[in-house]
mmCIF file of C-alpha atoms in Angstrom:
data_model
loop_
_atom_site.group_PDB
_atom_site.id
_atom_site.type_symbol
_atom_site.label_atom_id
_atom_site.label_comp_id
_atom_site.label_asym_id
_atom_site.label_seq_id
_atom_site.Cartn_x
_atom_site.Cartn_y
_atom_site.Cartn_z
ATOM 1 C CA ALA V 1 34.439 12.818 11.358
ATOM 2 C CA LYS V 2 31.882 10.003 11.342
ATOM 3 C CA LYS V 3 33.102 8.795 7.938
ATOM 4 C CA ILE V 4 36.723 8.711 9.137
ATOM 5 C CA ASP V 5 35.821 6.717 12.270
ATOM 6 C CA SER V 6 33.848 4.189 10.229
ATOM 7 C CA GLY V 7 36.639 3.784 7.631
ATOM 8 C CA GLU V 8 34.570 5.280 4.820
ATOM 9 C CA THR V 9 37.137 7.993 4.151
ATOM 10 C CA GLY V 10 40.794 8.558 4.975
ATOM 11 C CA ILE V 11 43.954 6.643 4.132
ATOM 12 C CA LEU V 12 44.559 2.914 4.495
ATOM 13 C CA ARG V 13 48.278 2.034 4.440
ATOM 14 C CA ILE V 14 48.865 -1.591 3.433
ATOM 15 C CA GLY V 15 52.175 -3.422 3.542
ATOM 16 C CA PHE V 16 52.396 -6.592 1.484
ATOM 17 C CA SER V 17 54.920 -9.255 0.595
ATOM 18 C CA THR V 18 55.587 -10.439 -2.936
ATOM 19 C CA LEU V 19 54.052 -13.845 -2.202
ATOM 20 C CA SER V 20 50.776 -12.288 -1.076
ATOM 21 C CA SER V 21 50.567 -10.075 -4.164
ATOM 22 C CA PHE V 22 50.075 -13.046 -6.520
ATOM 23 C CA GLY V 23 47.300 -14.572 -4.476
ATOM 24 C CA ILE V 24 44.451 -12.812 -2.773
ATOM 25 C CA LEU V 25 45.728 -9.275 -2.194
ATOM 26 C CA PRO V 26 44.510 -7.799 -5.514
ATOM 27 C CA ASP V 27 41.012 -9.167 -4.911
ATOM 28 C CA ILE V 28 40.855 -7.875 -1.327
ATOM 29 C CA VAL V 29 42.074 -4.398 -2.305
ATOM 30 C CA SER V 30 39.644 -4.227 -5.209
ATOM 31 C CA LYS V 31 36.669 -5.203 -3.034
ATOM 32 C CA PHE V 32 37.672 -2.731 -0.319
ATOM 33 C CA HIS V 33 38.095 0.080 -2.851
ATOM 34 C CA SER V 34 34.698 -0.562 -4.448
ATOM 35 C CA ARG V 35 33.028 -0.443 -1.007
ATOM 36 C CA PHE V 36 34.983 2.536 0.397
ATOM 37 C CA LYS V 37 35.563 4.749 -2.645
ATOM 38 C CA ASP V 38 36.555 7.784 -0.566
ATOM 39 C CA THR V 39 39.366 5.943 1.193
ATOM 40 C CA GLU V 40 42.811 6.325 -0.340
ATOM 41 C CA ILE V 41 44.749 3.044 -0.439
ATOM 42 C CA GLN V 42 48.530 3.216 -0.186
ATOM 43 C CA LEU V 43 50.271 -0.059 -1.076
ATOM 44 C CA LYS V 44 53.859 -0.654 0.021
ATOM 45 C CA GLU V 45 55.727 -3.803 -0.995
ATOM 46 C CA MET V 46 58.071 -5.138 1.677
ATOM 47 C CA ARG V 47 59.379 -8.311 3.232
ATOM 48 C CA SER V 48 57.434 -9.947 6.054
ATOM 49 C CA GLU V 49 59.975 -8.870 8.689
ATOM 50 C CA LYS V 50 59.520 -5.231 7.659
ATOM 51 C CA ILE V 51 55.735 -5.589 7.724
ATOM 52 C CA VAL V 52 56.034 -6.448 11.430
ATOM 53 C CA LYS V 53 58.262 -3.408 12.129
ATOM 54 C CA GLU V 54 56.063 -1.053 10.123
ATOM 55 C CA ILE V 55 52.894 -2.187 11.928
ATOM 56 C CA LEU V 56 54.533 -1.842 15.345
ATOM 57 C CA ASN V 57 55.823 1.643 14.401
ATOM 58 C CA LYS V 58 52.334 2.545 13.062
ATOM 59 C CA ARG V 59 53.664 3.344 9.573
ATOM 60 C CA ILE V 60 51.201 0.893 8.001
ATOM 61 C CA ASP V 61 47.725 -0.057 9.174
ATOM 62 C CA ILE V 62 47.627 -3.661 7.997
ATOM 63 C CA GLY V 63 50.047 -6.115 6.414
ATOM 64 C CA PHE V 64 49.666 -9.113 4.154
ATOM 65 C CA ALA V 65 52.503 -11.573 4.590
ATOM 66 C CA GLY V 66 53.203 -14.861 2.880
ATOM 67 C CA LYS V 67 54.129 -16.530 6.162
ATOM 68 C CA LYS V 68 53.011 -16.939 9.749
ATOM 69 C CA ILE V 69 54.174 -14.035 11.916
ATOM 70 C CA ILE V 70 55.474 -14.888 15.374
ATOM 71 C CA ASN V 71 55.031 -11.738 17.454
ATOM 72 C CA THR V 72 52.697 -11.454 20.439
ATOM 73 C CA ASP V 73 52.173 -7.708 19.839
ATOM 74 C CA ILE V 74 50.611 -8.376 16.453
ATOM 75 C CA LYS V 75 47.334 -10.087 15.759
ATOM 76 C CA SER V 76 47.483 -12.229 12.650
ATOM 77 C CA LYS V 77 44.815 -14.200 10.882
ATOM 78 C CA LEU V 78 45.158 -16.912 8.266
ATOM 79 C CA ILE V 79 43.252 -15.725 5.198
ATOM 80 C CA HIS V 80 44.489 -17.989 2.428
ATOM 81 C CA ARG V 81 46.211 -21.315 1.925
ATOM 82 C CA GLN V 82 47.669 -22.669 -1.295
ATOM 83 C CA SER V 83 49.614 -25.662 -2.502
ATOM 84 C CA ILE V 84 53.314 -25.719 -3.079
ATOM 85 C CA ILE V 85 54.453 -26.766 -6.538
ATOM 86 C CA LEU V 86 57.736 -27.546 -8.232
ATOM 87 C CA ALA V 87 59.239 -25.071 -10.687
ATOM 88 C CA ILE V 88 61.746 -26.920 -12.853
ATOM 89 C CA SER V 89 63.588 -26.323 -16.109
ATOM 90 C CA LYS V 90 62.183 -28.152 -19.144
ATOM 91 C CA ASP V 91 65.706 -29.470 -19.682
ATOM 92 C CA ASN V 92 65.678 -31.353 -16.359
ATOM 93 C CA GLU V 93 64.794 -35.068 -16.693
ATOM 94 C CA LEU V 94 62.328 -34.794 -13.796
ATOM 95 C CA SER V 95 60.217 -32.367 -15.836
ATOM 96 C CA LYS V 96 59.106 -35.296 -17.988
ATOM 97 C CA LYS V 97 57.773 -37.351 -15.047
ATOM 98 C CA LYS V 98 53.997 -37.440 -14.714
ATOM 99 C CA LYS V 99 54.048 -37.846 -10.934
ATOM 100 C CA ILE V 100 56.545 -36.059 -8.695
ATOM 101 C CA ASN V 101 57.306 -36.852 -5.075
ATOM 102 C CA ILE V 102 59.450 -34.684 -2.832
ATOM 103 C CA LYS V 103 61.962 -37.558 -2.515
ATOM 104 C CA ASP V 104 62.540 -37.340 -6.294
ATOM 105 C CA LEU V 105 64.400 -34.073 -5.610
ATOM 106 C CA LYS V 106 67.030 -35.674 -3.381
ATOM 107 C CA ASN V 107 69.883 -35.064 -5.850
ATOM 108 C CA GLU V 108 68.693 -31.675 -7.122
ATOM 109 C CA LYS V 109 70.106 -28.236 -6.390
ATOM 110 C CA PHE V 110 67.597 -26.007 -4.583
ATOM 111 C CA ILE V 111 66.944 -22.303 -4.965
ATOM 112 C CA LEU V 112 65.024 -21.015 -1.940
ATOM 113 C CA PHE V 113 63.753 -17.849 -0.355
ATOM 114 C CA PRO V 114 66.010 -16.980 2.626
ATOM 115 C CA LYS V 115 65.073 -18.088 6.122
ATOM 116 C CA SER V 116 63.039 -15.460 7.947
ATOM 117 C CA ASN V 117 63.560 -14.038 11.397
ATOM 118 C CA GLY V 118 60.361 -13.891 13.414
ATOM 119 C CA ALA V 119 58.258 -15.815 10.918
ATOM 120 C CA LEU V 120 57.615 -19.373 9.826
ATOM 121 C CA GLY V 121 57.876 -19.280 6.079
ATOM 122 C CA LEU V 122 58.400 -21.285 2.957
ATOM 123 C CA TYR V 123 62.075 -21.951 3.729
ATOM 124 C CA ASP V 124 61.191 -23.738 6.973
ATOM 125 C CA LYS V 125 58.428 -25.776 5.343
ATOM 126 C CA ILE V 126 60.642 -26.893 2.431
ATOM 127 C CA ILE V 127 63.453 -27.966 4.767
ATOM 128 C CA GLU V 128 60.906 -29.863 6.888
ATOM 129 C CA TYR V 129 59.383 -31.658 3.882
ATOM 130 C CA CYS V 130 62.795 -32.666 2.554
ATOM 131 C CA LYS V 131 63.891 -33.986 5.949
ATOM 132 C CA ASP V 132 60.627 -35.924 6.247
ATOM 133 C CA ALA V 133 61.450 -37.471 2.848
ATOM 134 C CA GLY V 134 64.854 -38.557 4.179
ATOM 135 C CA PHE V 135 67.252 -35.940 2.821
ATOM 136 C CA GLU V 136 68.727 -32.526 3.458
ATOM 137 C CA PRO V 137 68.222 -30.232 0.444
ATOM 138 C CA ASN V 138 71.320 -28.973 -1.370
ATOM 139 C CA VAL V 139 70.618 -25.223 -1.254
ATOM 140 C CA VAL V 140 72.831 -23.532 -3.849
ATOM 141 C CA GLN V 141 71.175 -20.123 -3.905
ATOM 142 C CA GLU V 142 68.864 -18.019 -1.758
ATOM 143 C CA VAL V 143 66.988 -15.104 -3.342
ATOM 144 C CA PHE V 144 64.373 -12.656 -2.076
ATOM 145 C CA GLU V 145 62.363 -12.195 -5.260
ATOM 146 C CA LEU V 146 60.207 -14.835 -6.927
ATOM 147 C CA GLU V 147 61.006 -13.491 -10.395
ATOM 148 C CA VAL V 148 64.752 -13.909 -9.781
ATOM 149 C CA MET V 149 64.182 -17.414 -8.448
ATOM 150 C CA LEU V 150 62.235 -18.445 -11.528
ATOM 151 C CA GLY V 151 64.849 -16.881 -13.810
ATOM 152 C CA LEU V 152 67.544 -19.030 -12.184
ATOM 153 C CA VAL V 153 65.356 -22.140 -12.486
ATOM 154 C CA SER V 154 64.689 -21.331 -16.144
ATOM 155 C CA ASN V 155 68.440 -21.276 -16.761
ATOM 156 C CA GLY V 156 68.909 -24.689 -15.141
ATOM 157 C CA MET V 157 70.650 -23.527 -11.950
ATOM 158 C CA GLY V 158 68.344 -25.575 -9.739
ATOM 159 C CA VAL V 159 64.758 -26.325 -8.794
ATOM 160 C CA ALA V 160 62.401 -24.271 -6.660
ATOM 161 C CA LEU V 161 59.353 -25.050 -4.583
ATOM 162 C CA VAL V 162 56.948 -22.158 -5.023
ATOM 163 C CA PRO V 163 53.320 -21.250 -4.239
ATOM 164 C CA GLU V 164 50.873 -22.437 -6.891
ATOM 165 C CA SER V 165 49.935 -18.827 -7.651
ATOM 166 C CA SER V 166 53.423 -18.505 -9.196
ATOM 167 C CA GLU V 167 52.095 -20.261 -12.274
ATOM 168 C CA VAL V 168 50.823 -16.895 -13.496
ATOM 169 C CA LEU V 169 54.453 -16.012 -14.181
ATOM 170 C CA PHE V 170 55.223 -17.636 -17.489
ATOM 171 C CA LEU V 171 58.821 -18.327 -18.474
ATOM 172 C CA LYS V 172 59.318 -20.341 -21.635
ATOM 173 C CA ASN V 173 61.804 -22.799 -20.130
ATOM 174 C CA ILE V 174 59.918 -23.619 -16.908
ATOM 175 C CA VAL V 175 57.489 -26.418 -16.155
ATOM 176 C CA TYR V 176 55.335 -26.365 -13.022
ATOM 177 C CA LYS V 177 54.530 -29.719 -11.420
ATOM 178 C CA LYS V 178 52.235 -30.642 -8.551
ATOM 179 C CA PHE V 179 53.534 -32.956 -5.859
ATOM 180 C CA ASN V 180 51.717 -36.135 -4.894
ATOM 181 C CA GLU V 181 52.211 -35.742 -1.158
ATOM 182 C CA ILE V 182 52.174 -31.992 -0.463
ATOM 183 C CA LYS V 183 48.736 -30.509 -0.005
ATOM 184 C CA SER V 184 48.925 -26.898 1.204
ATOM 185 C CA ILE V 185 51.767 -25.262 3.037
ATOM 186 C CA VAL V 186 51.873 -21.691 1.812
ATOM 187 C CA GLU V 187 49.770 -19.482 4.046
ATOM 188 C CA SER V 188 48.904 -15.824 3.655
ATOM 189 C CA VAL V 189 48.134 -13.884 6.799
ATOM 190 C CA ALA V 190 46.771 -10.447 7.524
ATOM 191 C CA ASP V 191 48.399 -8.672 10.446
ATOM 192 C CA ASP V 192 47.656 -5.647 12.594
ATOM 193 C CA VAL V 193 48.505 -4.399 16.083
ATOM 194 C CA GLU V 194 46.935 -6.370 18.941
#
């Protein structure tokens, strides 16, 4: 009973979003597992909105989301920040530029993650950055999965602003570019019940 109370044995149910799985989640899970070998870890991939519901319904113990959760019943903590980068087809003229500014994308078609309910995510930040640069982005497609987004970019359907950890996903027709003016806007948070 002592080992269960201290977290040394038992089951830890973790919900995680796709965006968090490319960043720090594997490292955190690995470190936890090496310290608490008798604890079973159950990983469940889900969108940030579902992470909130699953925590509140006590179906998961902790969640790792790629966006800031806005819910007073859940305690969340910023655990990682990363830069946003441009994913662009090699066939796009902008891919040849050495320096990219957000305003350079004014006439591009955008592929974004959908807007979230109850969370401030990448969608909101991208819209904000474009507006600050003096334009409204032309969003032609919204997709839930990063892999789908990058596949569409690779085929020239538009550009995407993605977390820098996305660079681990190699597609032969994509170039990743850093922006001059964007520092870090993608945040990963860990959530649990208040």
